[in-house]
Amino acid sequence: MHESPEIEGLEQLRDVHVAALNDGDADAWAECFAADAVQMPPNMPANVGIDVIREWSRGFLGAFNAEFSLDPTEAVEAGPDWVIESGAYEIALTPNGGEGEPLRDHGKYITVYQREGERWKMARDIWNSDVPLPAQT
């Protein structure tokens, strides 16, 4: 995806986001978010505010080793300080301790970025799996 000069810094933030997940660094991941950000993981309540996002991230990355990638397909400027991005993700989660098969998922996401000074932060982040839920018995 080609980014306009006005939103060029998003690639750097995206790289930090992906690296933090792959390195298991919950604090670095949380720092990608604005102070009042909302993170909306699938099948659970939203995480509101950077402190809640950080705490949730520590639990999530404390339970799994992640292999994560993003494939942004569209970024739309929604004003001088806002960008809405959509794309696809892939993730494999291996339980910490290495026992068990990795959980593999792929799906789509929308992230709303907000410029804070010279830097971009994630203001809203939502992702949804394309993998069907197991049948209920």
Backbone as a chain_set.jsonl record, in Angstrom:
{"seq": "MHESPEIEGLEQLRDVHVAALNDGDADAWAECFAADAVQMPPNMPANVGIDVIREWSRGFLGAFNAEFSLDPTEAVEAGPDWVIESGAYEIALTPNGGEGEPLRDHGKYITVYQREGERWKMARDIWNSDVPLPAQT", "coords": {"N": [[0.846, -1.171, 0.0], [0.622, 2.182, -0.875], [1.492, 5.115, 0.789], [0.401, 8.447, 1.355], [2.445, 11.441, 1.62], [1.544, 12.849, 3.865], [0.602, 10.951, 5.641], [2.678, 9.299, 6.086], [4.144, 8.476, 8.381], [2.712, 6.407, 9.507], [3.529, 3.854, 8.768], [5.833, 3.362, 10.282], [4.742, 3.28, 12.9], [3.053, 1.08, 12.569], [4.985, -0.912, 12.135], [6.227, -0.963, 14.669], [4.061, -1.805, 16.226], [3.56, -4.433, 15.162], [6.074, -5.635, 15.692], [6.163, -5.442, 18.501], [4.091, -7.183, 19.291], [5.084, -9.609, 18.226], [7.414, -9.825, 19.691], [6.455, -10.179, 22.2], [6.069, -7.982, 23.854], [4.266, -6.29, 25.838], [4.128, -3.715, 26.937], [5.373, -2.078, 24.998], [3.573, -2.514, 22.918], [1.23, -1.383, 24.009], [2.025, 1.285, 24.105], [1.645, 2.116, 21.535], [-0.868, 3.067, 21.395], [-3.255, 5.75, 21.802], [-3.85, 7.793, 24.721], [-6.567, 7.743, 25.44], [-7.569, 5.633, 24.009], [-9.529, 3.034, 22.379], [-9.726, -0.37, 22.336], [-10.847, -3.161, 20.591], [-11.13, -6.278, 20.942], [-12.022, -9.486, 19.481], [-14.996, -11.205, 20.524], [-15.182, -10.362, 23.199], [-15.414, -7.849, 25.836], [-14.804, -4.33, 25.14], [-11.607, -2.757, 25.526], [-10.893, 0.044, 27.262], [-9.034, 2.922, 27.263], [-5.543, 3.543, 27.822], [-4.311, 2.33, 30.052], [-5.964, 0.141, 30.703], [-5.798, -1.229, 28.28], [-3.048, -1.831, 28.297], [-2.902, -3.547, 30.546], [-4.595, -5.687, 29.737], [-3.144, -6.488, 27.495], [-0.775, -7.395, 28.659], [-1.704, -9.685, 29.983], [-2.63, -11.198, 27.777], [-0.284, -11.456, 26.134], [1.272, -12.656, 28.012], [0.281, -15.17, 28.112], [0.606, -16.291, 25.602], [2.871, -16.874, 22.852], [3.325, -14.908, 20.07], [3.008, -14.951, 16.516], [2.727, -12.647, 14.24], [1.192, -10.749, 11.652], [0.439, -7.941, 9.558], [-1.543, -6.777, 6.852], [-2.059, -4.049, 5.419], [-4.604, -2.593, 3.478], [-5.996, -0.339, 2.735], [-5.918, 3.118, 3.369], [-7.466, 5.905, 4.566], [-7.593, 9.33, 4.64], [-9.075, 11.244, 7.121], [-9.282, 13.887, 7.698], [-6.931, 16.383, 8.883], [-5.612, 15.227, 11.061], [-6.362, 12.588, 11.357], [-6.637, 9.197, 10.388], [-8.141, 6.489, 8.761], [-7.723, 3.132, 8.619], [-7.831, 0.03, 6.888], [-7.54, -3.534, 6.625], [-5.954, -6.758, 6.466], [-5.169, -9.43, 8.754], [-2.905, -11.899, 10.079], [-2.343, -14.412, 12.47], [-0.547, -16.518, 14.672], [-0.804, -18.22, 17.616], [1.053, -19.506, 20.116], [0.869, -21.401, 23.014], [2.466, -20.173, 25.938], [5.364, -21.728, 27.159], [5.423, -23.585, 25.289], [3.91, -25.88, 24.894], [1.432, -27.674, 23.204], [-0.545, -27.168, 20.257], [-0.178, -24.447, 17.946], [-2.593, -21.818, 17.925], [-4.272, -20.749, 15.169], [-5.171, -17.911, 13.31], [-6.936, -15.734, 11.108], [-8.006, -12.7, 9.649], [-9.841, -9.599, 9.437], [-9.269, -6.056, 9.893], [-9.903, -2.815, 11.327], [-8.378, 0.2, 11.908], [-8.251, 3.241, 13.574], [-6.339, 6.022, 13.358], [-4.769, 8.634, 15.189], [-3.223, 11.75, 15.022], [-0.761, 12.833, 17.207], [0.834, 15.514, 18.014], [3.82, 15.232, 16.357], [3.619, 12.557, 15.963], [1.918, 9.471, 15.218], [-0.803, 7.763, 16.719], [-2.69, 4.916, 17.792], [-6.079, 5.239, 17.888], [-8.509, 3.903, 17.848], [-9.056, 0.457, 17.626], [-10.018, -2.396, 16.037], [-10.638, -5.822, 15.473], [-11.599, -8.706, 13.617], [-12.197, -12.135, 13.309], [-11.915, -14.273, 10.444], [-12.281, -16.908, 10.637], [-14.546, -19.467, 11.167], [-16.524, -19.864, 14.135], [-16.368, -22.677, 16.378], [-18.859, -25.228, 16.07], [-21.717, -25.114, 18.139], [-22.722, -27.381, 20.641]], "CA": [[0.0, 0.0, 0.0], [1.364, 3.433, -0.948], [0.938, 6.124, 1.687], [0.698, 9.83, 1.008], [3.424, 12.013, 2.549], [0.899, 13.313, 5.089], [0.371, 9.846, 6.578], [3.832, 8.423, 5.951], [4.584, 7.95, 9.663], [1.929, 5.244, 9.944], [4.285, 2.619, 8.556], [6.699, 3.177, 11.448], [3.904, 2.833, 14.017], [2.628, -0.281, 12.244], [6.135, -1.79, 12.374], [6.377, -1.094, 16.123], [2.907, -2.61, 16.647], [3.809, -5.829, 14.788], [7.254, -6.108, 16.423], [5.818, -5.596, 19.917], [3.344, -8.437, 19.432], [5.962, -10.747, 17.953], [8.41, -9.89, 20.765], [5.779, -10.381, 23.481], [6.301, -6.767, 24.635], [2.959, -5.66, 26.062], [4.276, -2.282, 27.177], [5.62, -1.436, 23.698], [2.311, -2.567, 22.176], [0.32, -0.394, 24.589], [2.489, 2.63, 23.762], [1.157, 2.448, 20.188], [-2.231, 3.571, 21.545], [-3.515, 7.035, 22.444], [-4.229, 7.637, 26.129], [-8.002, 7.45, 25.554], [-7.878, 4.675, 22.94], [-10.439, 1.913, 22.598], [-9.303, -1.592, 21.641], [-12.019, -4.034, 20.552], [-10.822, -7.65, 20.54], [-13.225, -10.276, 19.203], [-15.63, -12.07, 21.526], [-14.975, -9.875, 24.565], [-15.683, -6.416, 25.965], [-13.777, -3.389, 24.699], [-10.622, -2.24, 26.468], [-10.987, 1.494, 27.122], [-7.933, 3.638, 27.905], [-4.248, 2.889, 27.658], [-3.994, 1.475, 31.202], [-6.715, -1.113, 30.539], [-5.187, -1.904, 27.129], [-1.76, -2.375, 28.747], [-3.15, -4.688, 31.438], [-5.1, -6.781, 28.904], [-2.039, -6.932, 26.642], [0.142, -8.189, 29.495], [-2.31, -11.001, 30.16], [-2.66, -11.876, 26.478], [1.067, -11.832, 25.717], [1.817, -13.54, 29.03], [-0.259, -16.513, 27.881], [0.932, -16.786, 24.26], [3.876, -16.313, 21.954], [2.602, -14.559, 18.848], [3.587, -14.697, 15.195], [1.674, -11.739, 13.793], [1.474, -9.886, 10.501], [-0.638, -7.093, 9.053], [-1.528, -6.442, 5.431], [-2.968, -2.926, 5.218], [-5.046, -2.494, 2.086], [-6.548, 0.979, 2.451], [-5.82, 4.15, 4.397], [-8.238, 7.058, 4.126], [-7.454, 10.488, 5.511], [-10.374, 11.742, 7.577], [-8.941, 15.189, 8.253], [-5.481, 16.519, 8.991], [-5.045, 14.475, 12.184], [-7.041, 11.304, 11.485], [-6.58, 8.254, 9.267], [-8.852, 5.226, 8.971], [-7.034, 2.093, 7.846], [-8.393, -1.319, 6.943], [-6.661, -4.532, 6.045], [-6.06, -8.145, 6.923], [-4.139, -9.883, 9.688], [-2.705, -13.323, 10.353], [-1.675, -14.607, 13.746], [-0.432, -17.851, 15.255], [-0.574, -18.08, 19.05], [1.541, -20.723, 20.753], [0.84, -21.231, 24.463], [3.782, -20.05, 26.574], [5.793, -23.036, 27.618], [5.615, -24.35, 24.068], [3.104, -27.093, 24.8], [0.183, -27.504, 22.476], [-0.483, -26.67, 18.884], [-0.524, -23.029, 17.823], [-3.92, -21.402, 17.482], [-4.063, -19.917, 13.981], [-6.321, -17.083, 12.982], [-6.771, -14.689, 10.099], [-9.229, -11.917, 9.557], [-9.743, -8.225, 8.967], [-9.204, -5.068, 10.961], [-9.99, -1.383, 11.074], [-7.691, 0.998, 12.916], [-8.343, 4.689, 13.432], [-5.127, 6.655, 13.881], [-4.866, 10.046, 15.537], [-1.908, 12.385, 15.133], [-0.474, 13.534, 18.464], [2.068, 16.232, 17.69], [4.432, 14.708, 15.131], [3.512, 11.096, 15.967], [0.607, 8.837, 15.09], [-1.196, 6.795, 17.745], [-3.917, 4.185, 17.492], [-7.183, 5.748, 18.703], [-9.483, 2.811, 17.888], [-8.536, -0.732, 16.946], [-10.97, -3.506, 16.084], [-10.331, -6.899, 14.54], [-12.571, -9.799, 13.599], [-11.716, -13.349, 12.658], [-12.63, -14.885, 9.322], [-12.382, -18.334, 10.947], [-15.826, -19.728, 11.824], [-16.508, -20.407, 15.489], [-16.772, -24.088, 16.411], [-20.299, -25.466, 16.222], [-22.177, -25.308, 19.514], [-23.467, -28.635, 20.815]], "C": [[0.893, 1.237, 0.0], [0.688, 4.466, -0.056], [1.312, 7.512, 1.207], [1.712, 10.384, 2.003], [2.814, 12.434, 3.877], [0.714, 12.19, 6.114], [1.533, 8.856, 6.582], [4.264, 7.781, 7.27], [3.812, 6.742, 10.155], [2.709, 3.95, 9.797], [5.197, 2.327, 9.744], [5.897, 2.682, 12.648], [3.433, 1.399, 13.795], [3.757, -1.276, 12.518], [6.362, -2.021, 13.867], [5.279, -1.992, 16.681], [3.172, -4.095, 16.386], [4.987, -6.392, 15.584], [6.936, -6.335, 17.898], [5.048, -6.886, 20.156], [4.26, -9.639, 19.251], [7.04, -10.92, 19.017], [7.782, -10.152, 22.128], [5.9, -9.184, 24.407], [4.992, -5.982, 24.784], [3.077, -4.157, 26.263], [4.526, -1.528, 25.873], [4.35, -1.432, 22.855], [1.36, -1.482, 22.687], [0.732, 1.029, 24.223], [2.112, 3.041, 22.345], [-0.205, 3.139, 20.247], [-2.253, 4.967, 22.17], [-3.996, 6.789, 23.874], [-5.69, 7.237, 26.296], [-8.475, 6.446, 24.497], [-8.896, 3.633, 23.383], [-9.968, 0.768, 21.711], [-10.465, -2.579, 21.739], [-11.643, -5.417, 20.051], [-12.107, -8.432, 20.271], [-13.7, -11.048, 20.436], [-15.384, -11.651, 22.968], [-15.266, -8.383, 24.627], [-14.511, -5.573, 25.461], [-12.85, -3.039, 25.859], [-10.55, -0.732, 26.239], [-9.883, 2.161, 27.934], [-6.65, 2.834, 27.879], [-3.905, 1.975, 28.835], [-4.704, 0.132, 31.111], [-6.143, -1.908, 29.369], [-3.869, -2.549, 27.537], [-1.971, -3.619, 29.614], [-3.65, -5.896, 30.652], [-3.974, -7.361, 28.052], [-1.039, -7.774, 27.421], [-0.414, -9.588, 29.721], [-2.279, -11.823, 28.889], [-1.268, -12.359, 26.084], [1.789, -12.654, 26.781], [1.372, -14.98, 28.834], [0.221, -17.126, 26.574], [2.184, -16.127, 23.702], [3.182, -16.101, 20.623], [3.529, -14.5, 17.642], [2.507, -13.943, 14.442], [2.115, -10.965, 12.565], [0.216, -9.117, 10.117], [-0.445, -6.875, 7.564], [-2.518, -5.3, 5.212], [-3.325, -2.787, 3.747], [-5.581, -1.117, 1.73], [-6.322, 1.894, 3.646], [-6.481, 5.402, 3.846], [-8.03, 8.184, 5.128], [-8.837, 11.023, 5.841], [-10.19, 13.109, 8.226], [-7.448, 15.242, 8.467], [-4.851, 15.642, 10.072], [-5.655, 13.099, 12.373], [-6.865, 10.483, 10.216], [-7.35, 7.006, 9.674], [-8.22, 4.206, 8.036], [-7.789, 0.778, 7.974], [-7.42, -2.266, 6.268], [-6.942, -5.906, 6.612], [-4.935, -8.441, 7.909], [-4.056, -11.397, 9.651], [-1.965, -13.424, 11.665], [-1.654, -16.091, 14.087], [-0.044, -17.64, 16.716], [-0.174, -19.43, 19.623], [1.502, -20.504, 22.26], [2.259, -21.118, 25.015], [4.127, -21.367, 27.243], [5.943, -23.981, 26.451], [4.778, -25.598, 23.933], [1.795, -26.798, 24.097], [0.418, -26.931, 21.099], [-0.807, -25.176, 18.855], [-1.981, -22.852, 17.399], [-3.698, -20.446, 16.318], [-5.347, -19.172, 13.654], [-5.941, -16.13, 11.858], [-8.098, -13.965, 9.989], [-8.954, -10.52, 9.052], [-9.744, -7.285, 10.165], [-9.525, -3.682, 10.418], [-9.291, -0.696, 12.24], [-7.882, 2.465, 12.574], [-7.117, 5.275, 14.124], [-5.39, 8.133, 14.126], [-3.453, 10.601, 15.651], [-1.835, 13.105, 16.474], [0.862, 14.227, 18.274], [2.596, 15.738, 16.352], [4.249, 13.199, 14.987], [2.07, 10.654, 15.784], [0.415, 7.873, 16.245], [-2.472, 6.104, 17.283], [-5.004, 4.677, 18.445], [-8.271, 4.696, 18.889], [-8.901, 1.652, 17.1], [-9.529, -1.87, 17.145], [-10.536, -4.552, 15.079], [-11.319, -8.033, 14.73], [-12.015, -10.953, 12.792], [-12.57, -13.712, 11.454], [-12.81, -16.386, 9.533], [-13.707, -18.57, 11.669], [-15.632, -20.258, 13.248], [-16.886, -21.882, 15.437], [-18.279, -24.202, 16.625], [-20.627, -25.704, 17.689], [-22.971, -26.607, 19.594], [-24.409, -28.545, 21.976]], "O": [[1.826, 1.323, 0.798], [-0.523, 4.672, -0.13], [2.417, 7.726, 0.708], [1.835, 9.863, 3.112], [3.484, 12.386, 4.909], [0.673, 12.447, 7.317], [1.389, 7.717, 7.026], [4.71, 6.634, 7.267], [4.22, 6.109, 11.129], [2.564, 3.044, 10.617], [5.321, 1.177, 10.165], [6.329, 1.76, 13.34], [3.417, 0.596, 14.728], [3.521, -2.352, 13.066], [6.654, -3.141, 14.286], [5.549, -2.849, 17.522], [3.024, -4.92, 17.288], [4.908, -7.509, 16.096], [7.391, -7.318, 18.483], [5.32, -7.603, 21.118], [4.214, -10.582, 20.041], [7.531, -12.029, 19.228], [8.5, -10.329, 23.112], [5.84, -9.343, 25.627], [4.666, -5.127, 23.961], [2.217, -3.403, 25.808], [3.958, -0.457, 25.66], [4.075, -0.459, 22.153], [0.759, -0.753, 21.898], [-0.129, 1.892, 24.049], [2.251, 4.212, 21.991], [-0.646, 3.729, 19.261], [-1.381, 5.317, 22.964], [-4.488, 5.707, 24.194], [-6.019, 6.471, 27.202], [-9.652, 6.423, 24.14], [-9.096, 3.385, 24.572], [-9.83, 0.917, 20.496], [-11.004, -2.811, 22.822], [-11.811, -5.713, 18.868], [-13.167, -8.073, 20.782], [-12.902, -11.479, 21.268], [-15.377, -12.494, 23.865], [-15.355, -7.722, 23.592], [-13.379, -6.048, 25.369], [-13.26, -3.027, 27.02], [-10.189, -0.283, 25.151], [-9.807, 1.986, 29.15], [-6.668, 1.604, 27.91], [-3.267, 0.941, 28.635], [-4.111, -0.905, 31.409], [-6.017, -3.13, 29.455], [-3.598, -3.691, 27.165], [-1.29, -4.629, 29.431], [-3.181, -7.012, 30.875], [-3.863, -8.578, 27.904], [-0.515, -8.758, 26.9], [0.327, -10.569, 29.658], [-1.942, -13.006, 28.914], [-1.085, -13.527, 25.74], [2.806, -13.283, 26.49], [2.013, -15.905, 29.333], [0.246, -18.349, 26.442], [2.512, -14.987, 24.031], [2.526, -17.006, 20.107], [4.674, -14.059, 17.735], [1.493, -14.52, 14.05], [3.276, -10.573, 12.452], [-0.908, -9.576, 10.322], [0.683, -6.798, 7.077], [-3.675, -5.536, 4.864], [-2.456, -2.853, 2.878], [-5.62, -0.754, 0.554], [-6.512, 1.491, 4.794], [-6.101, 5.9, 2.786], [-8.263, 8.01, 6.324], [-9.666, 11.228, 4.954], [-10.873, 13.44, 9.196], [-6.759, 14.243, 8.255], [-3.658, 15.344, 9.997], [-5.492, 12.494, 13.433], [-6.937, 11.012, 9.107], [-7.221, 6.528, 10.801], [-8.186, 4.394, 6.82], [-8.32, 0.454, 9.036], [-6.59, -1.862, 5.453], [-8.011, -6.177, 7.158], [-3.89, -7.791, 7.897], [-4.997, -12.084, 9.252], [-1.069, -12.628, 11.949], [-2.61, -16.821, 13.827], [0.936, -16.957, 17.01], [-0.96, -20.377, 19.618], [2.05, -19.514, 22.745], [3.148, -21.868, 24.614], [3.267, -22.03, 27.823], [6.522, -25.059, 26.59], [4.916, -26.319, 22.945], [1.137, -25.794, 24.369], [1.438, -26.301, 20.822], [-1.617, -24.697, 19.648], [-2.52, -23.637, 16.62], [-3.006, -19.439, 16.468], [-6.447, -19.722, 13.712], [-4.775, -15.774, 11.689], [-9.165, -14.54, 10.206], [-7.98, -10.275, 8.34], [-10.149, -7.641, 11.272], [-9.431, -3.421, 9.218], [-9.576, -0.975, 13.404], [-7.698, 2.879, 11.429], [-6.889, 5.055, 15.314], [-6.121, 8.791, 13.385], [-2.591, 10.002, 16.294], [-2.722, 13.88, 16.831], [1.911, 13.59, 18.365], [1.905, 15.815, 15.336], [4.681, 12.62, 13.99], [1.131, 11.364, 16.144], [1.368, 7.238, 16.696], [-3.233, 6.646, 16.481], [-4.872, 4.55, 19.663], [-8.881, 4.606, 19.954], [-8.321, 1.846, 16.032], [-9.839, -2.254, 18.272], [-10.118, -4.224, 13.969], [-11.807, -8.29, 15.831], [-11.434, -10.761, 11.724], [-13.781, -13.493, 11.441], [-13.422, -17.061, 8.705], [-13.966, -17.932, 12.689], [-14.693, -21.006, 13.521], [-17.638, -22.299, 14.556], [-18.888, -23.362, 17.286], [-19.903, -26.41, 18.392], [-23.792, -26.897, 18.724], [-25.119, -29.506, 22.271]]}, "num_chains": 1, "name": "protein.A"}
